[in-house]
mmCIF file of C-alpha atoms and ligand atoms in Angstrom:
data_model
loop_
_atom_site.group_PDB
_atom_site.id
_atom_site.type_symbol
_atom_site.label_atom_id
_atom_site.label_comp_id
_atom_site.label_asym_id
_atom_site.label_seq_id
_atom_site.Cartn_x
_atom_site.Cartn_y
_atom_site.Cartn_z
ATOM 1 C CA MET A 1326 9.052 7.558 -18.273
ATOM 2 C CA SER A 1327 9.083 10.879 -16.477
ATOM 3 C CA LEU A 1328 8.941 11.805 -12.789
ATOM 4 C CA SER A 1329 5.463 13.269 -13.273
ATOM 5 C CA VAL A 1330 4.220 9.882 -14.542
ATOM 6 C CA LEU A 1331 5.563 8.279 -11.352
ATOM 7 C CA ARG A 1332 3.990 11.013 -9.233
ATOM 8 C CA ARG A 1333 0.537 10.027 -10.534
ATOM 9 C CA VAL A 1334 0.976 6.442 -9.275
ATOM 10 C CA PRO A 1335 -0.722 6.353 -5.814
ATOM 11 C CA PHE A 1336 2.149 4.337 -4.313
ATOM 12 C CA PHE A 1337 4.689 7.007 -5.266
ATOM 13 C CA ALA A 1338 2.466 9.987 -4.531
ATOM 14 C CA LYS A 1339 3.232 9.271 -0.865
ATOM 15 C CA LEU A 1340 6.972 9.848 -1.272
ATOM 16 C CA GLN A 1341 8.939 13.071 -0.856
ATOM 17 C CA THR A 1342 10.389 14.426 -4.105
ATOM 18 C CA ALA A 1343 13.974 13.468 -3.168
ATOM 19 C CA ASP A 1344 12.917 9.846 -2.541
ATOM 20 C CA LEU A 1345 10.825 9.802 -5.663
ATOM 21 C CA LYS A 1346 13.868 10.869 -7.665
ATOM 22 C CA GLU A 1347 15.849 8.078 -6.069
ATOM 23 C CA VAL A 1348 13.173 5.481 -6.880
ATOM 24 C CA TYR A 1349 13.141 6.822 -10.426
ATOM 25 C CA LYS A 1350 16.883 6.140 -10.671
ATOM 26 C CA ILE A 1351 16.862 2.671 -9.076
ATOM 27 C CA SER A 1352 13.682 1.083 -10.418
ATOM 28 C CA ARG A 1353 13.593 -0.988 -13.569
ATOM 29 C CA ILE A 1354 10.834 -1.408 -16.139
ATOM 30 C CA ARG A 1355 9.791 -4.915 -17.206
ATOM 31 C CA GLU A 1356 7.433 -5.728 -20.070
ATOM 32 C CA TYR A 1357 5.282 -8.842 -20.439
ATOM 33 C CA GLY A 1358 3.068 -10.204 -23.214
ATOM 34 C CA PRO A 1359 -0.470 -11.536 -22.641
ATOM 35 C CA GLY A 1360 -0.372 -14.822 -20.694
ATOM 36 C CA GLU A 1361 3.280 -14.421 -19.732
ATOM 37 C CA PRO A 1362 4.071 -15.502 -16.158
ATOM 38 C CA ILE A 1363 5.576 -12.891 -13.817
ATOM 39 C CA PHE A 1364 6.213 -15.237 -10.903
ATOM 40 C CA ALA A 1365 4.838 -18.499 -9.513
ATOM 41 C CA LYS A 1366 3.227 -19.242 -6.169
ATOM 42 C CA ALA A 1367 5.776 -20.566 -3.621
ATOM 43 C CA ALA A 1368 8.750 -19.113 -5.534
ATOM 44 C CA SER A 1369 11.297 -17.137 -3.567
ATOM 45 C CA ALA A 1370 10.923 -13.372 -3.802
ATOM 46 C CA GLU A 1371 13.362 -10.561 -4.460
ATOM 47 C CA GLN A 1372 11.179 -7.811 -5.971
ATOM 48 C CA MET A 1373 7.854 -6.048 -5.754
ATOM 49 C CA PHE A 1374 6.034 -4.488 -8.722
ATOM 50 C CA ILE A 1375 3.841 -1.578 -9.662
ATOM 51 C CA VAL A 1376 1.538 -1.819 -12.688
ATOM 52 C CA LEU A 1377 2.236 1.023 -15.119
ATOM 53 C CA SER A 1378 0.000 -0.264 -17.921
ATOM 54 C CA GLY A 1379 -1.903 -3.406 -18.825
ATOM 55 C CA ARG A 1380 -3.455 -5.923 -16.436
ATOM 56 C CA VAL A 1381 -2.075 -8.515 -14.009
ATOM 57 C CA LYS A 1382 -3.874 -11.612 -12.800
ATOM 58 C CA ILE A 1383 -3.176 -12.770 -9.227
ATOM 59 C CA TYR A 1384 -4.271 -16.387 -8.884
ATOM 60 C CA THR A 1385 -3.698 -19.735 -7.308
ATOM 61 C CA PRO A 1386 -2.859 -22.489 -9.779
ATOM 62 C CA SER A 1387 -4.815 -25.736 -9.593
ATOM 63 C CA SER A 1388 -4.875 -28.979 -11.511
ATOM 64 C CA SER A 1389 -8.681 -29.249 -11.222
ATOM 65 C CA LYS A 1390 -11.312 -27.583 -13.442
ATOM 66 C CA LYS A 1391 -11.875 -24.990 -10.722
ATOM 67 C CA ARG A 1392 -9.298 -22.225 -10.400
ATOM 68 C CA LYS A 1393 -9.272 -19.163 -8.237
ATOM 69 C CA THR A 1394 -8.323 -15.694 -9.374
ATOM 70 C CA PHE A 1395 -7.916 -13.394 -6.378
ATOM 71 C CA ALA A 1396 -7.706 -10.154 -8.294
ATOM 72 C CA TYR A 1397 -7.043 -8.407 -11.571
ATOM 73 C CA LEU A 1398 -4.650 -5.526 -10.966
ATOM 74 C CA GLN A 1399 -4.692 -2.387 -13.056
ATOM 75 C CA PRO A 1400 -2.383 0.583 -13.622
ATOM 76 C CA GLY A 1401 -1.449 2.153 -10.276
ATOM 77 C CA ASP A 1402 -1.833 -1.107 -8.308
ATOM 78 C CA PHE A 1403 1.138 -2.791 -6.626
ATOM 79 C CA PHE A 1404 1.848 -6.448 -5.888
ATOM 80 C CA GLY A 1405 4.591 -8.795 -4.713
ATOM 81 C CA GLU A 1406 5.073 -6.916 -1.433
ATOM 82 C CA MET A 1407 3.725 -9.669 0.873
ATOM 83 C CA ALA A 1408 6.609 -12.096 0.409
ATOM 84 C CA LEU A 1409 9.094 -9.245 0.924
ATOM 85 C CA LEU A 1410 7.424 -8.040 4.122
ATOM 86 C CA GLU A 1411 7.026 -11.536 5.578
ATOM 87 C CA GLY A 1412 10.297 -13.023 4.339
ATOM 88 C CA LYS A 1413 8.287 -15.924 2.902
ATOM 89 C CA PRO A 1414 7.717 -17.398 -0.582
ATOM 90 C CA ARG A 1415 5.122 -15.931 -2.966
ATOM 91 C CA SER A 1416 1.560 -16.382 -1.641
ATOM 92 C CA ALA A 1417 0.040 -16.537 -5.162
ATOM 93 C CA SER A 1418 1.047 -16.611 -8.828
ATOM 94 C CA ALA A 1419 1.081 -13.513 -11.035
ATOM 95 C CA GLU A 1420 0.620 -13.398 -14.809
ATOM 96 C CA ALA A 1421 0.187 -10.607 -17.341
ATOM 97 C CA SER A 1422 -3.286 -10.933 -18.859
ATOM 98 C CA ALA A 1423 -2.651 -8.237 -21.474
ATOM 99 C CA TYR A 1424 0.437 -6.478 -22.778
ATOM 100 C CA THR A 1425 1.775 -5.125 -19.462
ATOM 101 C CA LYS A 1426 4.456 -2.734 -18.263
ATOM 102 C CA LEU A 1427 5.657 -3.049 -14.668
ATOM 103 C CA LEU A 1428 7.985 -1.057 -12.515
ATOM 104 C CA MET A 1429 10.142 -3.368 -10.449
ATOM 105 C CA ILE A 1430 11.597 -2.438 -7.053
ATOM 106 C CA THR A 1431 14.105 -4.685 -5.324
ATOM 107 C CA LYS A 1432 13.574 -6.004 -1.809
ATOM 108 C CA ARG A 1433 16.416 -3.870 -0.500
ATOM 109 C CA ASP A 1434 15.048 -0.656 -1.987
ATOM 110 C CA PHE A 1435 11.502 -1.434 -0.827
ATOM 111 C CA GLN A 1436 12.707 -2.026 2.723
ATOM 112 C CA ARG A 1437 14.778 1.130 2.596
ATOM 113 C CA LEU A 1438 11.780 3.195 1.485
ATOM 114 C CA LEU A 1439 9.622 1.792 4.271
ATOM 115 C CA THR A 1440 12.135 2.113 7.078
ATOM 116 C CA ARG A 1441 13.232 5.614 6.120
ATOM 117 C CA ASP A 1442 10.485 7.197 8.154
ATOM 118 C CA HIS A 1443 7.723 7.119 5.570
ATOM 119 C CA PRO A 1444 4.527 7.037 7.604
ATOM 120 C CA ARG A 1445 2.500 8.137 4.574
ATOM 121 C CA LEU A 1446 3.722 5.189 2.508
ATOM 122 C CA SER A 1447 3.104 2.754 5.397
ATOM 123 C CA ILE A 1448 -0.412 4.120 5.950
ATOM 124 C CA TYR A 1449 -1.146 3.797 2.242
ATOM 125 C CA LEU A 1450 0.044 0.157 2.274
ATOM 126 C CA LEU A 1451 -2.110 -0.552 5.360
ATOM 127 C CA LYS A 1452 -5.123 0.961 3.634
ATOM 128 C CA VAL A 1453 -4.656 -1.278 0.588
ATOM 129 C CA PHE A 1454 -4.133 -4.361 2.821
ATOM 130 C CA SER A 1455 -7.280 -3.442 4.708
ATOM 131 C CA GLU A 1456 -9.258 -3.187 1.431
ATOM 132 C CA ARG A 1457 -7.925 -6.582 0.336
ATOM 133 C CA LEU A 1458 -8.869 -8.141 3.703
ATOM 134 C CA ARG A 1459 -12.359 -6.635 3.522
ATOM 135 C CA ARG A 1460 -12.801 -8.070 0.029
ATOM 136 C CA ALA A 1461 -11.461 -11.462 1.138
ATOM 137 C CA ASN A 1462 -13.951 -11.481 4.071
ATOM 138 C CA GLU A 1463 -16.785 -10.617 1.697
ATOM 139 C CA GLU A 1464 -15.717 -13.491 -0.544
ATOM 140 C CA ILE A 1465 -15.744 -15.931 2.391
ATOM 141 C CA GLU A 1466 -19.227 -14.671 3.281
ATOM 142 C CA GLY A 1467 -20.230 -15.205 -0.351
ATOM 143 C CA PHE A 1468 -18.985 -18.811 -0.389
ATOM 144 C CA LEU A 1469 -20.904 -19.537 2.825
ATOM 145 C CA PHE A 1470 -24.086 -17.545 2.437
ATOM 146 C CA ARG A 1471 -24.674 -16.674 -1.227
ATOM 147 C CA ASN A 1472 -25.848 -18.808 -4.109
ATOM 148 C CA ILE A 1473 -24.012 -18.754 -7.416
ATOM 149 C CA LEU A 1474 -26.245 -15.996 -8.815
ATOM 150 C CA GLY A 1475 -25.432 -13.764 -5.834
ATOM 151 C CA ARG A 1476 -21.709 -14.487 -6.159
ATOM 152 C CA VAL A 1477 -21.680 -13.670 -9.876
ATOM 153 C CA ALA A 1478 -23.666 -10.474 -9.179
ATOM 154 C CA LYS A 1479 -21.184 -9.498 -6.452
ATOM 155 C CA THR A 1480 -18.179 -10.136 -8.721
ATOM 156 C CA LEU A 1481 -19.652 -8.006 -11.522
ATOM 157 C CA ASN A 1482 -20.570 -5.328 -9.012
ATOM 158 C CA ASP A 1483 -16.992 -5.262 -7.618
ATOM 159 C CA LEU A 1484 -15.476 -5.066 -11.121
ATOM 160 C CA GLY A 1485 -17.943 -2.282 -11.900
ATOM 161 C CA LYS A 1486 -16.518 -0.130 -9.087
ATOM 162 C CA ARG A 1487 -13.658 0.707 -11.419
ATOM 163 C CA GLY A 1488 -15.899 0.911 -14.457
ATOM 164 C CA GLU A 1489 -17.234 3.814 -16.463
ATOM 165 C CA LYS A 1490 -20.686 5.248 -15.718
ATOM 166 C CA LYS A 1491 -22.764 5.646 -18.868
ATOM 167 C CA ARG A 1492 -26.409 5.443 -20.011
ATOM 168 C CA GLY A 1493 -27.595 5.085 -16.396
ATOM 169 C CA GLY A 1494 -25.435 1.999 -15.883
ATOM 170 C CA VAL A 1495 -21.790 0.988 -15.551
ATOM 171 C CA GLU A 1496 -19.488 -0.546 -18.143
ATOM 172 C CA LEU A 1497 -16.780 -2.873 -16.808
ATOM 173 C CA PRO A 1498 -13.331 -1.354 -17.361
ATOM 174 C CA GLU A 1499 -11.980 -4.344 -19.305
ATOM 175 C CA HIS A 1500 -13.082 -7.245 -21.447
ATOM 176 C CA TYR A 1501 -13.476 -10.392 -19.320
ATOM 177 C CA THR A 1502 -13.964 -13.836 -20.841
ATOM 178 C CA GLN A 1503 -16.426 -16.236 -19.221
ATOM 179 C CA GLN A 1504 -13.501 -18.367 -18.030
ATOM 180 C CA GLU A 1505 -11.889 -15.311 -16.421
ATOM 181 C CA LEU A 1506 -15.161 -14.487 -14.642
ATOM 182 C CA ALA A 1507 -15.615 -18.127 -13.558
ATOM 183 C CA ASP A 1508 -12.098 -18.122 -12.048
ATOM 184 C CA LEU A 1509 -12.840 -14.870 -10.188
ATOM 185 C CA VAL A 1510 -16.132 -16.220 -8.817
ATOM 186 C CA GLY A 1511 -14.482 -19.541 -7.942
ATOM 187 C CA THR A 1512 -16.735 -21.714 -10.079
ATOM 188 C CA THR A 1513 -16.653 -23.501 -13.445
ATOM 189 C CA ARG A 1514 -17.868 -22.318 -16.867
ATOM 190 C CA GLU A 1515 -21.308 -23.996 -16.901
ATOM 191 C CA PRO A 1516 -22.795 -22.511 -13.696
ATOM 192 C CA LEU A 1517 -21.223 -19.152 -14.568
ATOM 193 C CA THR A 1518 -22.857 -19.170 -18.032
ATOM 194 C CA ARG A 1519 -26.247 -20.055 -16.501
ATOM 195 C CA ALA A 1520 -25.950 -17.223 -13.946
ATOM 196 C CA LEU A 1521 -24.960 -14.679 -16.628
ATOM 197 C CA SER A 1522 -27.925 -15.745 -18.792
ATOM 198 C CA ALA A 1523 -30.293 -15.337 -15.830
ATOM 199 C CA LEU A 1524 -28.916 -11.848 -15.137
ATOM 200 C CA ARG A 1525 -29.337 -10.904 -18.806
ATOM 201 C CA ARG A 1526 -32.895 -12.247 -18.902
ATOM 202 C CA ALA A 1527 -33.669 -10.164 -15.791
ATOM 203 C CA GLN A 1528 -32.392 -7.081 -17.709
ATOM 204 C CA LEU A 1529 -29.708 -6.477 -15.075
ATOM 205 C CA ILE A 1530 -26.680 -6.844 -17.340
ATOM 206 C CA ASP A 1531 -25.833 -6.746 -21.017
ATOM 207 C CA HIS A 1532 -22.816 -7.639 -23.129
ATOM 208 C CA VAL A 1533 -21.954 -4.826 -25.541
ATOM 209 C CA ASP A 1534 -18.894 -4.740 -27.854
ATOM 210 C CA GLY A 1535 -17.168 -7.465 -25.824
ATOM 211 C CA ARG A 1536 -17.694 -5.777 -22.454
ATOM 212 C CA TYR A 1537 -20.174 -6.459 -19.693
ATOM 213 C CA PHE A 1538 -22.516 -3.598 -18.963
ATOM 214 C CA ILE A 1539 -24.402 -3.348 -15.664
ATOM 215 C CA LYS A 1540 -27.760 -1.878 -16.684
ATOM 216 C CA ASP A 1541 -29.227 -1.593 -13.215
ATOM 217 C CA PRO A 1542 -26.467 -1.284 -10.589
ATOM 218 C CA ASP A 1543 -28.960 -0.836 -7.694
ATOM 219 C CA LYS A 1544 -30.881 -4.001 -8.496
ATOM 220 C CA LEU A 1545 -27.658 -5.953 -9.070
ATOM 221 C CA ASN A 1546 -26.406 -4.679 -5.724
ATOM 222 C CA SER A 1547 -29.555 -5.854 -3.945
ATOM 223 C CA LEU A 1548 -29.072 -9.304 -5.500
ATOM 224 C CA CYS A 1549 -25.585 -9.438 -3.937
ATOM 225 C CA LEU A 1550 -27.153 -9.282 -0.468
ATOM 226 C CA ILE A 1551 -29.624 -12.138 -0.905
ATOM 227 C CA GLU A 1552 -28.672 -15.214 1.116
ATOM 228 C CA ALA A 1553 -28.775 -18.675 -0.398
HETATM 229 P P1 LIG B 3037 3.370 -11.968 -2.767
HETATM 230 O O1 LIG B 3037 2.911 -12.985 -1.758
HETATM 231 O O2 LIG B 3037 4.767 -11.504 -2.700
HETATM 232 O O3 LIG B 3037 3.091 -12.545 -4.230
HETATM 233 C C1 LIG B 3037 1.720 -12.665 -4.657
HETATM 234 C C2 LIG B 3037 1.107 -11.308 -4.565
HETATM 235 O O4 LIG B 3037 -0.243 -11.224 -4.938
HETATM 236 C C3 LIG B 3037 1.090 -10.878 -3.076
HETATM 237 O O5 LIG B 3037 2.429 -10.667 -2.657
HETATM 238 C C4 LIG B 3037 0.187 -9.673 -3.153
HETATM 239 O O6 LIG B 3037 0.901 -8.553 -3.621
HETATM 240 C C5 LIG B 3037 -0.788 -10.104 -4.248
HETATM 241 N N1 LIG B 3037 -2.064 -10.581 -3.659
HETATM 242 C C6 LIG B 3037 -2.256 -11.677 -2.918
HETATM 243 N N2 LIG B 3037 -3.554 -11.792 -2.581
HETATM 244 C C7 LIG B 3037 -4.197 -10.728 -3.129
HETATM 245 C C8 LIG B 3037 -5.557 -10.290 -3.151
HETATM 246 N N3 LIG B 3037 -6.516 -10.968 -2.525
HETATM 247 N N4 LIG B 3037 -5.847 -9.149 -3.801
HETATM 248 C C9 LIG B 3037 -4.877 -8.463 -4.454
HETATM 249 N N5 LIG B 3037 -3.576 -8.834 -4.480
HETATM 250 C C10 LIG B 3037 -3.242 -9.961 -3.829
#
């Protein structure tokens, strides 16, 4: 991995070249296979991570049929910083959901980077926290005010924000199984399948070559706003 690769990661783009070189020297790369755990909720924490390639699922484990995935993280995203900042155990579990390469930074180095007068890095972290809080608020609103169709539409719409625009619509950036979508929405397979079928019948989405395609993003967006 070269310095220029690191420079393209938003987290590192905020650092001065001298610090970037230091991070380059001190950080370690870890590789995980699909389904391999990275850490478990409530475990003690000594590192934070940056996704270099692949995909990471952040979720809360549950013994019931319902599970909750908080987010799928993609290259450039970071995670594992909350426990380090708060001095508390991990707030959620993390697992590689594809072949994944991570850059690992120790607690000591992370704290050193933050305290060494790096307002740009701190502002970037605050911006990402703010985005996560906004999304979490929208999810709470969804649980209270939206029916399952609206919640599925909102989830697809959110995933589509990182998707590729083509043929007047948007293709989701990754393949998601129905179980993965159900865990993101916070429901079980059956209601999720019914909602997806309704959206397909309404010509709002399609499933092409294993990926969901949002045919009419505007209409799907308006469905997200309908209250239950
Ligand atoms: P930490 O608590 O150390 O371990 C779990 C990590 O998941 C947490 O730090 C965050 O980095 C990440 N995380 C928790 N909640 C969310 C969320 N809603 N969206 C994205 N990442 C999250």
